[in-house]
Short mmCIF file of C-alpha atoms in Angstrom, two decimals:
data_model
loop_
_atom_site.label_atom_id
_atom_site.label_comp_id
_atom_site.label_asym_id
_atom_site.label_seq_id
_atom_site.Cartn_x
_atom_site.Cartn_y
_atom_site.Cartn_z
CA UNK A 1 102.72 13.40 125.85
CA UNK A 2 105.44 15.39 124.70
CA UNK A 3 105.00 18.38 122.19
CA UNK A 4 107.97 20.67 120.73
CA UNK A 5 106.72 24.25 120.14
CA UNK A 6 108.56 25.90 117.65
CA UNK A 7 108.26 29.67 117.99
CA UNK A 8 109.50 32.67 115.88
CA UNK A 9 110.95 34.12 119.02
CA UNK A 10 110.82 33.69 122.63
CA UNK A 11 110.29 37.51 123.56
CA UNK A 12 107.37 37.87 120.56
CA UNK A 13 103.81 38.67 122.28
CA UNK A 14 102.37 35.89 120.07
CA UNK A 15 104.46 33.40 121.75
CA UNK A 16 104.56 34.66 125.04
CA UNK A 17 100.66 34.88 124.80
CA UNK A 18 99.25 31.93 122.60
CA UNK A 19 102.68 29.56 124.23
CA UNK A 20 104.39 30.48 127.56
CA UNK A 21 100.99 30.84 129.07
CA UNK A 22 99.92 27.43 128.86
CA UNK A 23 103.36 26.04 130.06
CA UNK A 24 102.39 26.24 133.93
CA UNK A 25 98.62 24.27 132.44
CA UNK A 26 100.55 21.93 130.50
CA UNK A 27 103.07 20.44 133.07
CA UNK A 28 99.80 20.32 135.14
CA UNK A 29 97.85 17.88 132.78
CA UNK A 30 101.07 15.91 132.60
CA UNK A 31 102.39 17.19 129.03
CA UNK A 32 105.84 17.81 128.77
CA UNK A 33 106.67 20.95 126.49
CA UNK A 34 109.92 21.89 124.77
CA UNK A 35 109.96 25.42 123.71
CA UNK A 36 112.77 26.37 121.20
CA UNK A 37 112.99 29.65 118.67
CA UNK A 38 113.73 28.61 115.30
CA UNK A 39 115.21 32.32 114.48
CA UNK A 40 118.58 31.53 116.07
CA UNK A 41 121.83 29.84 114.75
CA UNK A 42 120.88 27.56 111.81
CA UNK A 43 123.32 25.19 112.86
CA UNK A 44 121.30 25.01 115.89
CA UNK A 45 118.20 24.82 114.08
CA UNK A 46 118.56 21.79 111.94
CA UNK A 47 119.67 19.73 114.85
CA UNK A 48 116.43 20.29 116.81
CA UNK A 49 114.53 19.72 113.42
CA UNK A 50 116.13 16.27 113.37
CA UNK A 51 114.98 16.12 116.81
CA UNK A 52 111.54 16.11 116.01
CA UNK A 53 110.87 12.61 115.69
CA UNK A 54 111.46 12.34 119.75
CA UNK A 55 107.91 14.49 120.23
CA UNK A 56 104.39 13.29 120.14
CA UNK A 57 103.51 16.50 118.16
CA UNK A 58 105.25 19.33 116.66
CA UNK A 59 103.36 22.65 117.64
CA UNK A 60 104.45 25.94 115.69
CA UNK A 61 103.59 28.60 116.43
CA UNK A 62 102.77 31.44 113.42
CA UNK A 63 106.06 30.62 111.55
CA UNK A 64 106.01 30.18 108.04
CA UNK A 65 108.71 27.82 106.46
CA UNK A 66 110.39 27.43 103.58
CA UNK A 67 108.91 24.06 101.65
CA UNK A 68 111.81 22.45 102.12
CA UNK A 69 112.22 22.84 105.78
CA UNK A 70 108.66 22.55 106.35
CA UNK A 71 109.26 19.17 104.41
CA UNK A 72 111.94 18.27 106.40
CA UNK A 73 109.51 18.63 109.32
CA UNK A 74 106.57 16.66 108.20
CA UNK A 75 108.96 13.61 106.99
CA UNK A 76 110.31 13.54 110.81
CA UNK A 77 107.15 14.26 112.29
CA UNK A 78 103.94 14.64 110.55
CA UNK A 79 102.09 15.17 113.79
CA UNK A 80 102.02 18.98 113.26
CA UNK A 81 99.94 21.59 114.98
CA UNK A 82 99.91 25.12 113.48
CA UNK A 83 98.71 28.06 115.64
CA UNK A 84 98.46 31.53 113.88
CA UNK A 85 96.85 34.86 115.15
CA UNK A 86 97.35 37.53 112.55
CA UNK A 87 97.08 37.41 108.83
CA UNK A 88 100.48 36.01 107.99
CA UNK A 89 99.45 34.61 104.35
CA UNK A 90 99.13 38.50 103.29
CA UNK A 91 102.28 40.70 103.37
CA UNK A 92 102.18 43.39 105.84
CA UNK A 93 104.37 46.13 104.79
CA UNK A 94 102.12 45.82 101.40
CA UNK A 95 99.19 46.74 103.26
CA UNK A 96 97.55 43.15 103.34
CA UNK A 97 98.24 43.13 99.54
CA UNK A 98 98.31 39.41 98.42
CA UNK A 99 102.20 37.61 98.25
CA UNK A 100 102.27 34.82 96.44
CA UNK A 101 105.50 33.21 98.71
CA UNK A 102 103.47 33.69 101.59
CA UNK A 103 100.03 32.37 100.45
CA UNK A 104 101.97 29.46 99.31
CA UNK A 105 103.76 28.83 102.50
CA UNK A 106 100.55 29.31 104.42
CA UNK A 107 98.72 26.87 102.34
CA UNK A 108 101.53 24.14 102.34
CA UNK A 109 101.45 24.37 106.84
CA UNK A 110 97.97 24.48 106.63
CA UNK A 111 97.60 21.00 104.43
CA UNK A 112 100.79 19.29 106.41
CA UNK A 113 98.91 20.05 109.96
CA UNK A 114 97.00 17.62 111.83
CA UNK A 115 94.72 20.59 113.89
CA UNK A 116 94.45 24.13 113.60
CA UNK A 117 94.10 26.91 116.19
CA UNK A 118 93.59 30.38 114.68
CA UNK A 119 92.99 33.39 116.52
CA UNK A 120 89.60 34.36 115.43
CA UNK A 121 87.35 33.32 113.13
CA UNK A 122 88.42 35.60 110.19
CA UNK A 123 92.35 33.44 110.38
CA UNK A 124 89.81 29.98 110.53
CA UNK A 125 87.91 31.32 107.66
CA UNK A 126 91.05 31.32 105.24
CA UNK A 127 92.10 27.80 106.14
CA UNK A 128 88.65 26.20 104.70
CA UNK A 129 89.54 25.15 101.42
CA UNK A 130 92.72 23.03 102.85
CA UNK A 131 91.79 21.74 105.82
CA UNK A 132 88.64 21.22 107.80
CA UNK A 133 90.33 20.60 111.78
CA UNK A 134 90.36 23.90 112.75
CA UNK A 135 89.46 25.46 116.35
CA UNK A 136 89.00 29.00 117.17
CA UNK A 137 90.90 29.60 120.78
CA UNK A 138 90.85 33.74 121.41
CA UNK A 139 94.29 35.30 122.74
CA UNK A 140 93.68 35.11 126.53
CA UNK A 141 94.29 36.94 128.80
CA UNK A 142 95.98 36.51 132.82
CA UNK A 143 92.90 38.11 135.08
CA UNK A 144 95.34 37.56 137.85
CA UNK A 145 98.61 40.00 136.44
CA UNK A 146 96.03 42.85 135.97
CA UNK A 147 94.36 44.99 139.39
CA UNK A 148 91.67 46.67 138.76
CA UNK A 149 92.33 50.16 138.27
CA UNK A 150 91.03 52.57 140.63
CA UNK A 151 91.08 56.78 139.85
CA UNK A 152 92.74 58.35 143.05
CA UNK A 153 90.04 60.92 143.78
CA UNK A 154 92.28 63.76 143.43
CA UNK A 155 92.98 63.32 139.65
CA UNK A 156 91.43 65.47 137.23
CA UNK A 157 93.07 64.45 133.29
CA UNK A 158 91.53 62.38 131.41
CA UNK A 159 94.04 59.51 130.33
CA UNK A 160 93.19 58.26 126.34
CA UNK A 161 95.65 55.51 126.03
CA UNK A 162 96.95 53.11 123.58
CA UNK A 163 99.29 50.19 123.75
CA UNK A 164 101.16 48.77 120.81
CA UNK A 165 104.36 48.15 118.69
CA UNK A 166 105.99 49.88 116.16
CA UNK A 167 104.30 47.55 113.22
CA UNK A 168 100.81 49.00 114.84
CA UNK A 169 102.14 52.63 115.34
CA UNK A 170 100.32 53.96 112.09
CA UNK A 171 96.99 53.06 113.07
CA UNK A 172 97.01 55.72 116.10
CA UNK A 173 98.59 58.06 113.31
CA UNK A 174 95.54 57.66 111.43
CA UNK A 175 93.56 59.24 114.38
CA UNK A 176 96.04 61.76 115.58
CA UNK A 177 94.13 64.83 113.98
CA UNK A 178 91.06 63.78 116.55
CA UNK A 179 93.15 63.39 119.23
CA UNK A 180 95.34 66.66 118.78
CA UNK A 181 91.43 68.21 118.46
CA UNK A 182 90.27 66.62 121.51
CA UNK A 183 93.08 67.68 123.50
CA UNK A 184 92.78 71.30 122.26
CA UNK A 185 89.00 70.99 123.01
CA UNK A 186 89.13 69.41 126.49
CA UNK A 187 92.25 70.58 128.55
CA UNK A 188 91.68 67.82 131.15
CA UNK A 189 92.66 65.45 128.89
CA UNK A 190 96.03 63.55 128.24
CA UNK A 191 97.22 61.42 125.20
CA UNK A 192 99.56 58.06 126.91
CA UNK A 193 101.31 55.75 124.40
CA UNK A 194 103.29 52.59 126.05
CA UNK A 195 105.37 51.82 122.98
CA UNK A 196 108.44 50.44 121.52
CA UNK A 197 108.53 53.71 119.37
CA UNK A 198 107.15 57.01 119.28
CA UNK A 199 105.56 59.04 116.41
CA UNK A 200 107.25 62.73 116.50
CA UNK A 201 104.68 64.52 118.35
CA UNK A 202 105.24 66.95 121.27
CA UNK A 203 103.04 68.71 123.67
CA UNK A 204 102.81 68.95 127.54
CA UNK A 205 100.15 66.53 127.70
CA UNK A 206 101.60 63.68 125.35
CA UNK A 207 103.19 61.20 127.78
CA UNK A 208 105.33 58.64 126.01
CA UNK A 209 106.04 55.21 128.22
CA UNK A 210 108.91 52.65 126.54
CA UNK A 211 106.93 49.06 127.04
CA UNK A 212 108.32 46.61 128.78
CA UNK A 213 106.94 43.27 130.00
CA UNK A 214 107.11 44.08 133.59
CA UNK A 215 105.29 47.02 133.91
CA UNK A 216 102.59 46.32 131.12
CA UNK A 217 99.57 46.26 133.59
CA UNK A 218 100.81 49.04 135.55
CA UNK A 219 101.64 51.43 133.11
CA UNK A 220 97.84 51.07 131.54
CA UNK A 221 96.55 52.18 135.14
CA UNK A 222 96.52 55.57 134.26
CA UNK A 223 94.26 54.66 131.30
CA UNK A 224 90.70 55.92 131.60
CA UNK A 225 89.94 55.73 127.73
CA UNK A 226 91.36 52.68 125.76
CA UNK A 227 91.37 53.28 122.06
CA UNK A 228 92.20 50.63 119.38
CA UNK A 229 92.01 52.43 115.91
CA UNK A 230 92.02 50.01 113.06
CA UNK A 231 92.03 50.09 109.22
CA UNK A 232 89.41 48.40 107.15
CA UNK A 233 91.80 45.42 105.33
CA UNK A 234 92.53 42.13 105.07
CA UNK A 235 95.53 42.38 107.27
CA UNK A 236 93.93 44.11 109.98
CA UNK A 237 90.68 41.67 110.25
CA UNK A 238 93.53 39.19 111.16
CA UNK A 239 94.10 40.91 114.37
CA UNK A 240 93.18 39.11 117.49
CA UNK A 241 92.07 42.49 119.71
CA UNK A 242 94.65 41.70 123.04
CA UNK A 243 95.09 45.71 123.76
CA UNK A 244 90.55 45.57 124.30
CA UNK A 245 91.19 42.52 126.20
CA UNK A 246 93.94 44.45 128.43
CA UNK A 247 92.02 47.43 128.61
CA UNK A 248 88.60 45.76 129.71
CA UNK A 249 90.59 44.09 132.08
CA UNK A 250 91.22 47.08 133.65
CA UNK A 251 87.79 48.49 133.56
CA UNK A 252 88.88 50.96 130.77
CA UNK A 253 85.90 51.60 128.55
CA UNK A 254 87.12 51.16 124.74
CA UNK A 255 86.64 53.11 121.49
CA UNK A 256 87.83 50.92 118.74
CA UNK A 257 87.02 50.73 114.90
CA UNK A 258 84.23 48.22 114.02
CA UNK A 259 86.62 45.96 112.16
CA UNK A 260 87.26 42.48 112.11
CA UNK A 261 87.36 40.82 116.18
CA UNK A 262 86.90 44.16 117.75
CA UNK A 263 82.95 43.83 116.97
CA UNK A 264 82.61 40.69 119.16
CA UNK A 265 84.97 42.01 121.86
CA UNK A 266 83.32 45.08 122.50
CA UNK A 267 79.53 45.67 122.34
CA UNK A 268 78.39 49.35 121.13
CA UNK A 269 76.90 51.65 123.51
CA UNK A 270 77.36 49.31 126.72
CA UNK A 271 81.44 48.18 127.09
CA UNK A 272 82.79 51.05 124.71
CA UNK A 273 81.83 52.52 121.57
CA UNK A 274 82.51 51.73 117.15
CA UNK A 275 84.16 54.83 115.42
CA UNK A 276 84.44 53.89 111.83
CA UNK A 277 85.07 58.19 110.62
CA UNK A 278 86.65 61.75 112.41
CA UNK A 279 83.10 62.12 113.57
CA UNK A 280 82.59 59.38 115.27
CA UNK A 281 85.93 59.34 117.00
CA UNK A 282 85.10 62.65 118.07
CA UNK A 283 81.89 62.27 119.52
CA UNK A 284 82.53 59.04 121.28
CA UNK A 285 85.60 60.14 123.04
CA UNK A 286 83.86 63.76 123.93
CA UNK A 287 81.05 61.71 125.23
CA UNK A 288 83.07 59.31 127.30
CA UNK A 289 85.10 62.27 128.69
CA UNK A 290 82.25 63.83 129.75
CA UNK A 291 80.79 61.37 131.69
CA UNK A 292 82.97 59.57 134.58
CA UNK A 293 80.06 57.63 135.22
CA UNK A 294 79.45 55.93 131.77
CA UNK A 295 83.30 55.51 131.67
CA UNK A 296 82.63 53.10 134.95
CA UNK A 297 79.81 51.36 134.07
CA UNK A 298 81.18 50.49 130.38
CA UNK A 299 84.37 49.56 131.99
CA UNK A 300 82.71 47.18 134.62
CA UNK A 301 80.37 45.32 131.72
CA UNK A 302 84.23 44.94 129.55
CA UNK A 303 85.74 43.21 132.71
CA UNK A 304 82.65 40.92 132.85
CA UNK A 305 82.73 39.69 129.32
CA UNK A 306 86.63 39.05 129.91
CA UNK A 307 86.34 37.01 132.53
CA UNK A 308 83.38 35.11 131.12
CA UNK A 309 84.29 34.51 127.46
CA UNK A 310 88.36 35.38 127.23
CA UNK A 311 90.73 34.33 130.93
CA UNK A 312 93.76 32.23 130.52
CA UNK A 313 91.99 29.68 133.00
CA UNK A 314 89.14 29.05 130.43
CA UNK A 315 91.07 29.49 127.42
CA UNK A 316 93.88 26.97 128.63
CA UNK A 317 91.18 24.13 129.40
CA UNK A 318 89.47 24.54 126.10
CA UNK A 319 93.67 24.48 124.74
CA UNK A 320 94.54 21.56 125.90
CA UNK A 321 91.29 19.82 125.43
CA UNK A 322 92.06 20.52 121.44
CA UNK A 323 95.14 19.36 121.79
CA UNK A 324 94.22 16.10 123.32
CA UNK A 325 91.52 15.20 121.38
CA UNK A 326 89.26 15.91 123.70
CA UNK A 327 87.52 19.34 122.51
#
């Protein structure tokens, strides 16, 4: 079998997650993939659209098209898979508000496409009324690119970290007035943001990391709070929760809001804590700095529902089972 996978962009975490993963799993079962970004010369573009007759399937990956390129598609190939793991049929600088162009485009991939993957079950949920194939395969996560995390015994801060982009930076501005009172409060605590940008706050204990792909699991060592702060919309329910699944990894015990796939990733009062106001943001995070030994044992129940419900192993099987036919 051969399957093109056309991707917004080689270096986006969608496609290095929910793609470049499976590659290695792929070859394995005997499918040859073709990976090619269809964000590049147009020139370019067209020719490997023409190209698409040469594949068994055509996989993209979270792109919406234009109709007539998405027509152009479906008349060369109308074997088409469409993955998607955030709300991409509501505009995001809008604040989830609804965009017509979008919606359309999202409807017209979902009715051309053979299968579906979405992320959770919120993304299946708004491709019911145009098509029925639809499979629910998580984000995973590589258990094997992330070492447990272990405190040397000689540090005393408390690390609250949080991992994101720039598009995600103003949900951890929502919560900054905690944090600034939780660092006044407790001054054995630390605020660590691995980022592609920074939100203008100083401070001694502020400690801003660039991301980069290389040092991603190291630089959330120093983590011994994960936080994932979300906002209560249509946009954010999208979100497929990959900074719990990195923290629990880890062993880091999460606070996150109780929105969308967060509540199925993390379990109240036994892998992390729900903070839906100030309040509650407070008084988990006071709680959790408090106590080194809840920190541990939340952490160690996180890393066990990982490895039982979200790894790459498992997730790739139940992938390529889908993708055969099989699952």
């Amino acid at each position: 079998m051969k399957i093109l996978f056309l991707v917004p962009r080689l270096d986006k975490a969608s496609t290095r997650l929910r793609v470049l993963q499976y590659i290695p799993f792929l070859k394995k079962d005997g499918i040859i993939p073709t990976v090619y970004p269809v964000s590049g010369n147009k020139i370019t573009k067209w020719f490997i659209y023409r190209k698409c007759s040469d594949f068994d399937f055509i996989f993209i990956q979270k792109k919406l098209f234009p109709s007539f390129e998405l027509h152009y598609i479906q008349k060369r190939n109308p074997n088409i898979i469409y993955d998607f793991d955030d709300a991409v049929m509501f505009s995001s600088k809008k604040r989830a508000l609804h965009s017509s162009g979008r919606l359309k485009r999202f409807e017209d991939i979902v009715k051309y496409s053979v299968k579906i993957i979405a992320g959770n079950h919120y993304l299946k949920g708004q491709t019911k009324d145009f098509n029925k194939k639809v499979e629910v395969i998580p984000t995973p996560i590589d258990l094997s690119k992330y070492t447990i995390k272990k405190i040397p015994p000689q540090k005393k801060m408390v690390t609250i970290g949080w991992i994101g982009s720039k598009s995600t930076l103003f949900y951890l501005e929502n919560v900054y007035p905690v944090i600034k009172d939780i660092l006044t409060k407790y001054p054995n605590t630390e605020l660590k943001i691995v980022a592609d940008k920074f939100p203008d706050w100083s401070g001694d204990r502020i400690i801003k990391k660039m991301w980069n792909e290389d040092s991603e699991p190291d630089d959330l060592l120093d983590f011994q709070i994960g936080i994932m702060p979300l906002t209560d919309d249509p946009w954010s329910m999208g979100k497929c929760g990959f900074k719990i699944l990195q923290y629990q990894t880890l062993q880091i015990p999460v606070v996150c809001s109780p929105v969308g796939v967060n509540n199925y990733m993390v379990e109240d009062g036994k892998s992390g804590f729900f903070a839906l106001h100030d309040s509650e943001w407070h008084t988990s995070l006071s709680c959790l700095i408090k106590n080194p030994y809840l920190r541990t044992e939340m952490g160690k129940r996180g890393r066990k529902k990982v490895e039982k419900e979200y790894s790459l192993e498992l997730m790739a099987g139940k992938f390529i089972n889908f993708l055969l036919g099989t699952g």
